[in-house]
Short mmCIF file of C-alpha atoms in Angstrom, two decimals:
data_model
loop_
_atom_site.label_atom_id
_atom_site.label_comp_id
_atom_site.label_asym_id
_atom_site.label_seq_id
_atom_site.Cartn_x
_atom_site.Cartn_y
_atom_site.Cartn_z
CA UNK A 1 0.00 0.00 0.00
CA UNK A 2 1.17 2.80 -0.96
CA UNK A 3 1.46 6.08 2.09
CA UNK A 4 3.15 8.57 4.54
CA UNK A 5 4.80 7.71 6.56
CA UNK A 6 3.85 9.44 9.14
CA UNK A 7 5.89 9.04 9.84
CA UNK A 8 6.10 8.17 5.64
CA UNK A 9 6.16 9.77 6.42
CA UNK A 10 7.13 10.84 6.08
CA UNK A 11 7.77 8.28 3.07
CA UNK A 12 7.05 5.56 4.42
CA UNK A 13 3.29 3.70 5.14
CA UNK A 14 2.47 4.17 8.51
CA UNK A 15 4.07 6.63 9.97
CA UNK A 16 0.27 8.13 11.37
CA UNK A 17 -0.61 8.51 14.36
CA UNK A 18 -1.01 12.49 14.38
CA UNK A 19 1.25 14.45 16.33
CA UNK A 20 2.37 13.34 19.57
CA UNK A 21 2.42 17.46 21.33
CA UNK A 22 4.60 17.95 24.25
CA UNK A 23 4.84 21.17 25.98
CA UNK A 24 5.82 24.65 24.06
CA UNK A 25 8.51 26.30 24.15
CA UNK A 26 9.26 29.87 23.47
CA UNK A 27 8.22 31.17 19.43
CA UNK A 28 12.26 32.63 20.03
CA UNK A 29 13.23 28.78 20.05
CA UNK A 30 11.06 26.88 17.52
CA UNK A 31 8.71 25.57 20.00
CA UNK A 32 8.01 21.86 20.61
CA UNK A 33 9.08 19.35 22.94
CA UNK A 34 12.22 20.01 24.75
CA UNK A 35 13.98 16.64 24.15
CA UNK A 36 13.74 17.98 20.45
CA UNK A 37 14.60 21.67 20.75
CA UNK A 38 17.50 20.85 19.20
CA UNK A 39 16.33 19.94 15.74
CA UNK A 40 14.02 23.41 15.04
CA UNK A 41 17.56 25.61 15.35
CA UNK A 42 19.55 23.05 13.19
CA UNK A 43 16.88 23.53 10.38
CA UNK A 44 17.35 27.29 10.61
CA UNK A 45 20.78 27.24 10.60
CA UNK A 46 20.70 24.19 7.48
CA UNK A 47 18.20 26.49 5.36
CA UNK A 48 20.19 29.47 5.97
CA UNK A 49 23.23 27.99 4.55
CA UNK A 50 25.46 27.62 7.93
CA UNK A 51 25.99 24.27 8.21
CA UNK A 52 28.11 21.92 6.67
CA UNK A 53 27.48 18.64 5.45
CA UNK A 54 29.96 16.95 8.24
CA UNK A 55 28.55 19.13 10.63
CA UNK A 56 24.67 18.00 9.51
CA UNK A 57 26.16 14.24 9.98
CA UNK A 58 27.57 14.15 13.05
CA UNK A 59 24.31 15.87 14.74
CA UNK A 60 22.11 13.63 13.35
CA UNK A 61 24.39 10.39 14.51
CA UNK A 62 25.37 12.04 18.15
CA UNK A 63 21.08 12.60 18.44
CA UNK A 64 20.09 9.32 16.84
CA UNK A 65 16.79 7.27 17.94
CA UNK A 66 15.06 4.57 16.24
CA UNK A 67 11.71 6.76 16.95
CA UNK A 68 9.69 4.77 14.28
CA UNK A 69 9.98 1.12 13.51
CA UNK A 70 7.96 0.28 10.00
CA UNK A 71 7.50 -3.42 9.55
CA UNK A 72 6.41 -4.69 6.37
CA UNK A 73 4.56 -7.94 7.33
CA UNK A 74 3.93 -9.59 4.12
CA UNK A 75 3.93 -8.95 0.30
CA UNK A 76 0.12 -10.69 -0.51
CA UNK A 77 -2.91 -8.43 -1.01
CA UNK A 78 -6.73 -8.51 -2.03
CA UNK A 79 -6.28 -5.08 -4.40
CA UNK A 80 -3.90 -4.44 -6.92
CA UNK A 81 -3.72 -0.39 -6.74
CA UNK A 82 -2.14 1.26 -9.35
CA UNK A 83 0.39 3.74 -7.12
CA UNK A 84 1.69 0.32 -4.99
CA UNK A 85 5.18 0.82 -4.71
CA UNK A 86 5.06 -2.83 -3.01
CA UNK A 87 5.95 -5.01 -6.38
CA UNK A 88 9.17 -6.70 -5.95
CA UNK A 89 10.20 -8.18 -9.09
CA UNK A 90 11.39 -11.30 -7.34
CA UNK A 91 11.78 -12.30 -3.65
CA UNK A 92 15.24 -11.15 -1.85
CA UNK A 93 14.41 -14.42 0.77
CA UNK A 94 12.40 -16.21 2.32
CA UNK A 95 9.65 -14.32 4.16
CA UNK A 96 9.90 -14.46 8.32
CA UNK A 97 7.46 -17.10 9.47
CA UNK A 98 4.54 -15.64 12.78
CA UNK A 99 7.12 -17.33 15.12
CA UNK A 100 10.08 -15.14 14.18
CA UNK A 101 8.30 -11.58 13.75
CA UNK A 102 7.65 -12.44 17.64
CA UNK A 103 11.15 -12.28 18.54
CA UNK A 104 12.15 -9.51 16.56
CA UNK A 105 9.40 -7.37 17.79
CA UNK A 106 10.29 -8.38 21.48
CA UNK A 107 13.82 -7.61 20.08
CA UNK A 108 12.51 -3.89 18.51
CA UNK A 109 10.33 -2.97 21.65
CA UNK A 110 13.31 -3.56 23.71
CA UNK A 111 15.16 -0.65 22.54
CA UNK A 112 15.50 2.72 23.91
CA UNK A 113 14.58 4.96 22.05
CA UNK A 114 11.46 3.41 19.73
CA UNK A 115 8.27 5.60 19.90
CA UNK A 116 6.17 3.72 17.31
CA UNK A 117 6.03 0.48 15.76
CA UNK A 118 3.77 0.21 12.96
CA UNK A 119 2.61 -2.82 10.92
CA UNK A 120 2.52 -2.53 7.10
CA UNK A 121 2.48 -4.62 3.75
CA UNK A 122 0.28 -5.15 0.97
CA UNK A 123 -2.19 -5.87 3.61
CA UNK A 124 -1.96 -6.58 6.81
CA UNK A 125 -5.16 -8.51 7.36
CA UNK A 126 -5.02 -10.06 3.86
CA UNK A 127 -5.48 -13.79 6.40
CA UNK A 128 -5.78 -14.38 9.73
CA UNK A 129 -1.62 -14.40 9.91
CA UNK A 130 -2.52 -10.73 10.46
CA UNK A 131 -4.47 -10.16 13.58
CA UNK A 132 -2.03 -12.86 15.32
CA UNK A 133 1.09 -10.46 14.25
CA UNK A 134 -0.77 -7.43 15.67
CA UNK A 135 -1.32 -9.48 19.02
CA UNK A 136 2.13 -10.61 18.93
CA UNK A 137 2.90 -7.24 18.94
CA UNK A 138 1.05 -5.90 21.46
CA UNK A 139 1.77 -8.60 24.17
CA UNK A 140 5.47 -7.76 23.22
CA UNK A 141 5.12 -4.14 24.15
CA UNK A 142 3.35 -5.10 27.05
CA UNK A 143 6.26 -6.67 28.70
CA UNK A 144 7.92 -3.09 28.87
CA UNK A 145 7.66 -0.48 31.22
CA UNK A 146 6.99 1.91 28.92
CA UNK A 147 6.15 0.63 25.66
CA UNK A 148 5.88 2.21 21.83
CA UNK A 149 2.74 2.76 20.39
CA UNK A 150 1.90 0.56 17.81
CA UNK A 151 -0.45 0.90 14.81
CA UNK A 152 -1.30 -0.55 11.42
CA UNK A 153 -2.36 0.09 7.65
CA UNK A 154 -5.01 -1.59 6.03
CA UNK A 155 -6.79 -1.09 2.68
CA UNK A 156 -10.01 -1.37 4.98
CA UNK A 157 -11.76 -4.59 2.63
CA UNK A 158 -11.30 -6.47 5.85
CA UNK A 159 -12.12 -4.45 8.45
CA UNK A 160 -15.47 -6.32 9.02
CA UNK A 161 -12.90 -9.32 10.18
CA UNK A 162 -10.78 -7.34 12.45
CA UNK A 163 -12.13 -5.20 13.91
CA UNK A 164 -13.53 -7.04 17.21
CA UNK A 165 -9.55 -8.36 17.72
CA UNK A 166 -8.87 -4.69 17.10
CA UNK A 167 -11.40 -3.50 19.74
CA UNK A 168 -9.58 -6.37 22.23
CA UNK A 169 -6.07 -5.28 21.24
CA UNK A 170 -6.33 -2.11 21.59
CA UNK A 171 -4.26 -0.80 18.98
CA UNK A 172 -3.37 3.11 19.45
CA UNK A 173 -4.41 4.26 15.93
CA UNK A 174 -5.43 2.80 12.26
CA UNK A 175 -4.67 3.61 9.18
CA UNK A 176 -7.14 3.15 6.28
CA UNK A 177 -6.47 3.73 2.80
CA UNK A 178 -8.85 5.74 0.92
CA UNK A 179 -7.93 7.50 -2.71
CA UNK A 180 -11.33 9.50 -3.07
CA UNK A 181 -14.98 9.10 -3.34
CA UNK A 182 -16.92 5.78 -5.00
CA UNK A 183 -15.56 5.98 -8.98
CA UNK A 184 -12.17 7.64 -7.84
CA UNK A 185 -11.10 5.21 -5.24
CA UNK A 186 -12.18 1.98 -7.68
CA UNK A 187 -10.74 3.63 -10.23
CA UNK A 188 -7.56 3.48 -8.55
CA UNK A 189 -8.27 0.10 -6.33
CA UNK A 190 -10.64 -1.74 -8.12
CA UNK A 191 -14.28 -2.22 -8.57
CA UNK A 192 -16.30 -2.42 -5.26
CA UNK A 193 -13.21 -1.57 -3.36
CA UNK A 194 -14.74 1.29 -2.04
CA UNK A 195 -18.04 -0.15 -0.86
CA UNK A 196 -16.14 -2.67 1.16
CA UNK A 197 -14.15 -0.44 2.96
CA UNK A 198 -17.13 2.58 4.24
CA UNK A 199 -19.01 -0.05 5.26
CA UNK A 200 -17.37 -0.92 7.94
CA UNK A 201 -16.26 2.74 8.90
CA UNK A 202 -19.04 3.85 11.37
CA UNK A 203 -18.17 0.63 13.32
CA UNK A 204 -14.25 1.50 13.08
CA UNK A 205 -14.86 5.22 14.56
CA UNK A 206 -17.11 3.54 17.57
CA UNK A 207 -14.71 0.88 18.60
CA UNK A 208 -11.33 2.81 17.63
CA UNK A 209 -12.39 6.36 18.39
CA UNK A 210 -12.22 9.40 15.94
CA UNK A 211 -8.81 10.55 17.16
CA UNK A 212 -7.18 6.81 16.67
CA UNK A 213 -8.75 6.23 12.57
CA UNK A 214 -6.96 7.73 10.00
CA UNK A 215 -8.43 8.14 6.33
CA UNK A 216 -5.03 8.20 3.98
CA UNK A 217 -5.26 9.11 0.48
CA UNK A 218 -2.49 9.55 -1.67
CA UNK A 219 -2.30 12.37 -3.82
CA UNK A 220 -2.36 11.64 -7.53
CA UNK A 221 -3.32 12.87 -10.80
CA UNK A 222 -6.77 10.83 -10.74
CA UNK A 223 -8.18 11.91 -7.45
CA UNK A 224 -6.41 15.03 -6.11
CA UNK A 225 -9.22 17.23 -7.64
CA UNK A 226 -11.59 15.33 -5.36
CA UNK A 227 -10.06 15.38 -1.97
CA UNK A 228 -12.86 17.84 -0.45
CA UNK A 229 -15.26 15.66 -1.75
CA UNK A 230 -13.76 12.87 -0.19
CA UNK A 231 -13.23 14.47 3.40
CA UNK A 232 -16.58 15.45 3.55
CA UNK A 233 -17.85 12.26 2.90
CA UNK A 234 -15.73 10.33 4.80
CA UNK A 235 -16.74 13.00 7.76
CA UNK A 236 -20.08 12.18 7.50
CA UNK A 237 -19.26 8.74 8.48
CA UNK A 238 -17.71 9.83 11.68
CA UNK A 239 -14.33 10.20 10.72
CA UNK A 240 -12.20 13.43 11.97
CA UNK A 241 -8.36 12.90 11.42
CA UNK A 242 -7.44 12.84 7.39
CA UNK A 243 -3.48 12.42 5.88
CA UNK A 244 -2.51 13.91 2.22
CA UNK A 245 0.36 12.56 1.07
CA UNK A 246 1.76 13.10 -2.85
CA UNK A 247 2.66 9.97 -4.63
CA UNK A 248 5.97 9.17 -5.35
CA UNK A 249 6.91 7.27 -8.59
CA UNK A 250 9.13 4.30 -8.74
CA UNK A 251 10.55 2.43 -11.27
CA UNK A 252 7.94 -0.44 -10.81
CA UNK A 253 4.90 2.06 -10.85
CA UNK A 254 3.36 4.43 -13.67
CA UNK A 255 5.52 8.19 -13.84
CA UNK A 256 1.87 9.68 -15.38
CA UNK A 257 0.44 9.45 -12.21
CA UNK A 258 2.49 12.25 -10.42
CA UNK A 259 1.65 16.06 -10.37
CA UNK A 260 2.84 18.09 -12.80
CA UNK A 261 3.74 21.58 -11.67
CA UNK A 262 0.97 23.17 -12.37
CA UNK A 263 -1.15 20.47 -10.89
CA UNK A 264 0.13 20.83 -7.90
CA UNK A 265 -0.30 24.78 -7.90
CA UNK A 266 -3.80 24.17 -8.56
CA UNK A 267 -3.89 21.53 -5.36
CA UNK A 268 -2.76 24.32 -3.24
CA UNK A 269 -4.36 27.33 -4.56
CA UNK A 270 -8.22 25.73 -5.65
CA UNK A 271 -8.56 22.18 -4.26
CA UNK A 272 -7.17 23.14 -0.95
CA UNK A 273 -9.33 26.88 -1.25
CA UNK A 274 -12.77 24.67 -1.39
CA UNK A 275 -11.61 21.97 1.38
CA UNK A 276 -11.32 25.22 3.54
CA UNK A 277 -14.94 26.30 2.19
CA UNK A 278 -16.83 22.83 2.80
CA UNK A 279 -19.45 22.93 5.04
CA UNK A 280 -17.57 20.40 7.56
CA UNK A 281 -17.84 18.96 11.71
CA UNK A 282 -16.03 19.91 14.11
CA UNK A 283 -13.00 18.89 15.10
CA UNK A 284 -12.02 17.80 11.72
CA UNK A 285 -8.31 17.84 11.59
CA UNK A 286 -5.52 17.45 7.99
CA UNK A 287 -2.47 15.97 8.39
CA UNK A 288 -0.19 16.77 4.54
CA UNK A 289 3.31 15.08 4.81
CA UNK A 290 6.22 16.05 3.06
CA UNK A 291 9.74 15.17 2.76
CA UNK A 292 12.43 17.23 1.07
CA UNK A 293 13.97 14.00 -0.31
CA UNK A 294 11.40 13.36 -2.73
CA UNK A 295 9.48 16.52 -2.90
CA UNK A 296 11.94 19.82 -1.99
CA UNK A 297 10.09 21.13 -5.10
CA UNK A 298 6.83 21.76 -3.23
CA UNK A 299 8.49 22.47 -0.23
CA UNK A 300 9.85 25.15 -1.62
CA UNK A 301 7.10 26.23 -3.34
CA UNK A 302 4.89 26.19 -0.23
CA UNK A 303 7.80 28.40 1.13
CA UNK A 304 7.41 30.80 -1.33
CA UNK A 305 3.55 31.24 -1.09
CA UNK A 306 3.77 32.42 2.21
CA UNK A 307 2.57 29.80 4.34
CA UNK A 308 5.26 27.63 4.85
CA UNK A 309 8.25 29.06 6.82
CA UNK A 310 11.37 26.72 7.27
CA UNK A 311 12.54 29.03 9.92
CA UNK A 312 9.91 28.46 12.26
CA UNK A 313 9.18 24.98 12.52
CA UNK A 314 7.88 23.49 15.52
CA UNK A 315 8.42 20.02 16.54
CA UNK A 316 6.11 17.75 18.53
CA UNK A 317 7.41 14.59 21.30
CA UNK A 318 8.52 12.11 18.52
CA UNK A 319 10.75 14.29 16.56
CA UNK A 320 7.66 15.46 13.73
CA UNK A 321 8.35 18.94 12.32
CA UNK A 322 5.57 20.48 11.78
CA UNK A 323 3.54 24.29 11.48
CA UNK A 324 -0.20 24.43 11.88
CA UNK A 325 -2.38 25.79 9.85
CA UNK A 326 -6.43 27.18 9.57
CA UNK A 327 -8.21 25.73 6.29
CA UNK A 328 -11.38 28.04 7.19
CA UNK A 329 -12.67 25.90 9.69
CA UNK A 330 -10.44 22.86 9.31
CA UNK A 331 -7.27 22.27 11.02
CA UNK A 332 -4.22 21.33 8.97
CA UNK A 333 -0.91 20.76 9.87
CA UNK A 334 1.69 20.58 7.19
CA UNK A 335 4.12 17.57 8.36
CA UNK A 336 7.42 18.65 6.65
CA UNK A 337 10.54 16.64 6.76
CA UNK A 338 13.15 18.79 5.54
CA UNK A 339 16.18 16.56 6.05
CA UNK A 340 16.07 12.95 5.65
CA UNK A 341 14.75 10.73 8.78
CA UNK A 342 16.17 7.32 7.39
CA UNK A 343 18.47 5.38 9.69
CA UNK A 344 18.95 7.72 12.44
CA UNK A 345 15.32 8.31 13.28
CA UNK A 346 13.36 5.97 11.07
CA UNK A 347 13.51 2.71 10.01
CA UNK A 348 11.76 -0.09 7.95
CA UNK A 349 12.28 -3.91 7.75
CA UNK A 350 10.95 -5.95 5.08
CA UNK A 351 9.21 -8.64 4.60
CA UNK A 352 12.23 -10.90 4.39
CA UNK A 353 14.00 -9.14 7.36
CA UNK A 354 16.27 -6.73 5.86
CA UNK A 355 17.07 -2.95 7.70
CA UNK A 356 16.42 -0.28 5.30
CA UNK A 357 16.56 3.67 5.89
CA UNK A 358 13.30 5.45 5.79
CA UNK A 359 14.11 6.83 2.19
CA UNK A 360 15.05 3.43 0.31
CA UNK A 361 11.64 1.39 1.94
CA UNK A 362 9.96 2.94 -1.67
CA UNK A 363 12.25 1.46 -4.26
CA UNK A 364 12.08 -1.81 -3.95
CA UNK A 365 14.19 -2.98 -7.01
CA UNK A 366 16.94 -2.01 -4.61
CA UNK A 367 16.06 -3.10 -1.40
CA UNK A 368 19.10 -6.13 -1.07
CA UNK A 369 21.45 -3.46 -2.72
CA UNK A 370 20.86 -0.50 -0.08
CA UNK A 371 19.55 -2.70 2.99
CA UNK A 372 22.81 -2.84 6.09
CA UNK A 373 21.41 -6.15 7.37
CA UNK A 374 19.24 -9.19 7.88
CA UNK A 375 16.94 -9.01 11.16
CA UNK A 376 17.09 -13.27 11.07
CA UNK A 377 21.40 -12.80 11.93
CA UNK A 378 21.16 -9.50 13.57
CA UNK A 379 19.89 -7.87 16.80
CA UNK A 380 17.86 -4.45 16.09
CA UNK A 381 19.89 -2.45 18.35
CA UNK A 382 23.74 -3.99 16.46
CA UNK A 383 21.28 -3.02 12.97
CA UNK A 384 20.68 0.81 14.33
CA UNK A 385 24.04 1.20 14.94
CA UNK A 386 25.42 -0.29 11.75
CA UNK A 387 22.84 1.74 10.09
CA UNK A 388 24.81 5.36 11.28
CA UNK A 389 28.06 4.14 10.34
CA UNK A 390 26.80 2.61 7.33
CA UNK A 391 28.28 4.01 3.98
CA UNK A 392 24.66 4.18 2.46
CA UNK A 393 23.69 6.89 5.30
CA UNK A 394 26.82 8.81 4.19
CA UNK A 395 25.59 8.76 0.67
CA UNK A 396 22.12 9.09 1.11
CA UNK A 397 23.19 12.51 3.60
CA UNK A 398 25.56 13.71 0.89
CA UNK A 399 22.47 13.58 -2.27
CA UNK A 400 20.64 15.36 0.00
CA UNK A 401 22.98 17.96 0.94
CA UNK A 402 24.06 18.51 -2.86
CA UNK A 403 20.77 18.46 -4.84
CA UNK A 404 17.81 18.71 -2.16
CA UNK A 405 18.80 21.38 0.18
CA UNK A 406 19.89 23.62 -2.39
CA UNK A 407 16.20 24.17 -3.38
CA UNK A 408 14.95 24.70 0.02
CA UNK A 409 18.04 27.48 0.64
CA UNK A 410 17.24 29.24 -2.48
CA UNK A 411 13.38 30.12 -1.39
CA UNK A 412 14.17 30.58 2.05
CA UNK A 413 16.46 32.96 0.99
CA UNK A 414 14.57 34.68 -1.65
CA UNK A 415 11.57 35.09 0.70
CA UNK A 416 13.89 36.34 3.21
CA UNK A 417 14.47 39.56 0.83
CA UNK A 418 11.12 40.00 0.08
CA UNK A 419 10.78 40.46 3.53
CA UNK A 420 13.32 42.70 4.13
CA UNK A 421 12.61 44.57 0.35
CA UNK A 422 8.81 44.84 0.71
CA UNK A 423 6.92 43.70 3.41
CA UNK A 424 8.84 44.48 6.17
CA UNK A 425 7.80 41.53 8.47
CA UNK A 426 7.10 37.48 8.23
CA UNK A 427 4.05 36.99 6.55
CA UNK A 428 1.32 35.42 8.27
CA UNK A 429 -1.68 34.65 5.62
CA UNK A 430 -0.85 33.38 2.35
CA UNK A 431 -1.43 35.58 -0.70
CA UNK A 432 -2.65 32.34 -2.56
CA UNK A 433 -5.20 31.09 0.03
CA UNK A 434 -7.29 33.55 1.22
CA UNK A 435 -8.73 31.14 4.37
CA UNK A 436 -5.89 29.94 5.11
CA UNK A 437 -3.81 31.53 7.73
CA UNK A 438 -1.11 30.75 10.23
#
């Protein structure tokens, strides 16, 4: 299934969750949790163009935490979605059998550091093999003090199945996959996909809650016209907390399904304009992730309009930059990862057990190449650290540094004169979106 990450993604599927708040700080210091003050003022200084790339490195590696563990369960589903990045032209291994996911997520949760453990795949719950993973889980956090949180992603067609275990398990939020109203989202899914999946909705908001479901959509050129329509809908149902996430292309999935340019101006500046405009509940609340390693374009493009600023970031308890937002009488919070998150502070294993960064869990014509280790003939905690020393973090830091961050420094800068030139002060409502302000 294709995400976001929350982590995810950022990049990578289920990374949800929303935003785990801790107390403010000062506006002078980013604001956010303290145990991440750090990570607001090294973004200001990165954008501005004061720190170097061995500089960037060595922060990330002296404040490293495997925050977010994404598990990808199994490689079988019901759908076959167009946008799936999960196609692996041929098996690198044998999948891990129940009996050994137990141990390595009694070998995960025992690490300092992990926040969130999510389950992903094609789907989850494609069998029963599912629900006894997610209790497996569970009963391995349990045996912690203080244990993650743990969640899953599911293309909802199941939900009818799970959803009592779910109730039992008590899993701390649920991600289900939906790419627009009826003809959009079986356009993209399949015939009758959508049917199967809000049927079971109502029930999922009852026994979940709203603030633990999650309706995901990922943002392509067949539905992103129709994401107001789909919120609403969906909102009728019960459902409050929404992620937006853009579709990335890989070499195993179609290039015509991304954005062009002016596509995703029109997103922004008209689809976005009338999501602020619907007549919507309370309490309904946007989550739209971005990462600078696949989409510093946008990024910087959302720092130009006027309602983006790099330089004043907050970050919440698990690390999530983030700025929030008023869509008229929606609440969205842009999600913006403007470094990369892979192997310091996110990770994914595969199916077959191998330890990727965040980044690389989307191509997966290159998983054996870029993946620092099997989970079957390694402990998590030797992977992590292999992971910082590893020579793919180096590169995947120094791609970054020379072809990503250069965008983001170049708007930040040239909105920095415009301040100084014409306006005088930050901006604080967007010249494109007339409802939205900060």
């Amino acid at each position: 299934m294709m995400e976001v990450s929350r982590t995810m993604g950022y990049v990578i599927a289920g990374t949800r969750g929303g935003l785990q708040v801790g107390s403010r700080l000062s506006p002078t210091n980013g604001g956010g949790s303290p145990g991440w003050a750090w990570l607001p003022v090294l973004i200001r200084r990165l954008v501005d163009g004061h720190v170097r790339l061995r500089r960037l490195a060595r922060t990330l590696v002296r404040h490293a935490m495997p925050c977010h563990v994404g598990i990808v369960v199994n490689m079988r589903c019901n759908l076959a979605c167009r946008h799936c990045y999960l196609r692996v032209p041929r098996p690198h291994g044998e999948a891990l059998r129940p009996d050994e996911w137990r141990q390595v997520f009694r070998d995960v949760v025992a690490v300092p550091g992990v926040r969130l453990v999510s389950l992903v795949g094609k789907e989850v719950f494609v069998d029963d093999t599912g629900i006894e993973l997610v209790r497996s889980l569970v009963e391995a956090g349990r045996l912690r003090a203080r244990p993650p949180r743990f969640g899953a992603v599911t293309n909802g067609t199941r939900l009818g199945s799970v959803l009592p275990h779910l109730k039992e398990l008590g899993l701390d939020y649920l991600d289900v996959s939906v790419d627009g109203i009826r003809p959009v989202h079986d356009a993209i899914r399949g015939r009758g996909a959508f049917d199967q999946v809000v049927r079971w909705l109502p029930e999922a908001v009852e026994i979940l809650g709203a603030d633990r479901l999650y309706a995901v959509t990922t943002i392509q050129r067949l539905n992103f016209r129709w994401v107001p329509e789909t919120i609403a809908e969906l909102a009728r149902l019960g459902l409050r907390r929404f992620g937006l996430q853009f579709y990335v292309p890989t070499p195993v999935t179609p290039q015509e399904l991304v954005l062009r340019p002016q596509e995703v101006t029109e997103f922004f500046t008209d689809v976005m304009t009338r999501l602020g405009d619907s007549t919507l509940p309370d309490g309904v609340r946007v989550y739209l992730n971005l990462d600078a390693v696949f989409h510093a374009e946008t990024i910087a493009w959302l720092q130009r309009s006027g309602f983006l600023d790099l330089r004043r970031l907050r970050v919440d308890a698990e690390g999530h930059l983030y700025q929030r937002l008023r869509l008229g009488a929606v609440e969205c919070i842009l999600e913006v990862a403007p470094i990369p998150i892979g192997f310091w502070r996110t990770v994914r294993l595969t199916a077959e057990g191998l330890y990727l960064g965040a980044e690389d869990s989307v191509d997966t014509t290159r998983y054996a190449e870029r993946a620092v280790g099997d989970v079957r003939g390694t402990p998590f905690r030797e992977l992590f650290r292999r992971g910082l020393k590893s020579g793919r973090f180096r590169q995947l830091l120094r791609e970054y540094y020379e072809n990503r961050l250069p965008i983001l420094i170049e708007a930040v800068s040239e909105v920095s004169r415009e301040t100084v030139e014409v306006v005088g002060r930050t901006r604080t409502f967007s010249p494109f979106l007339p409802c939205l302000s900060a």
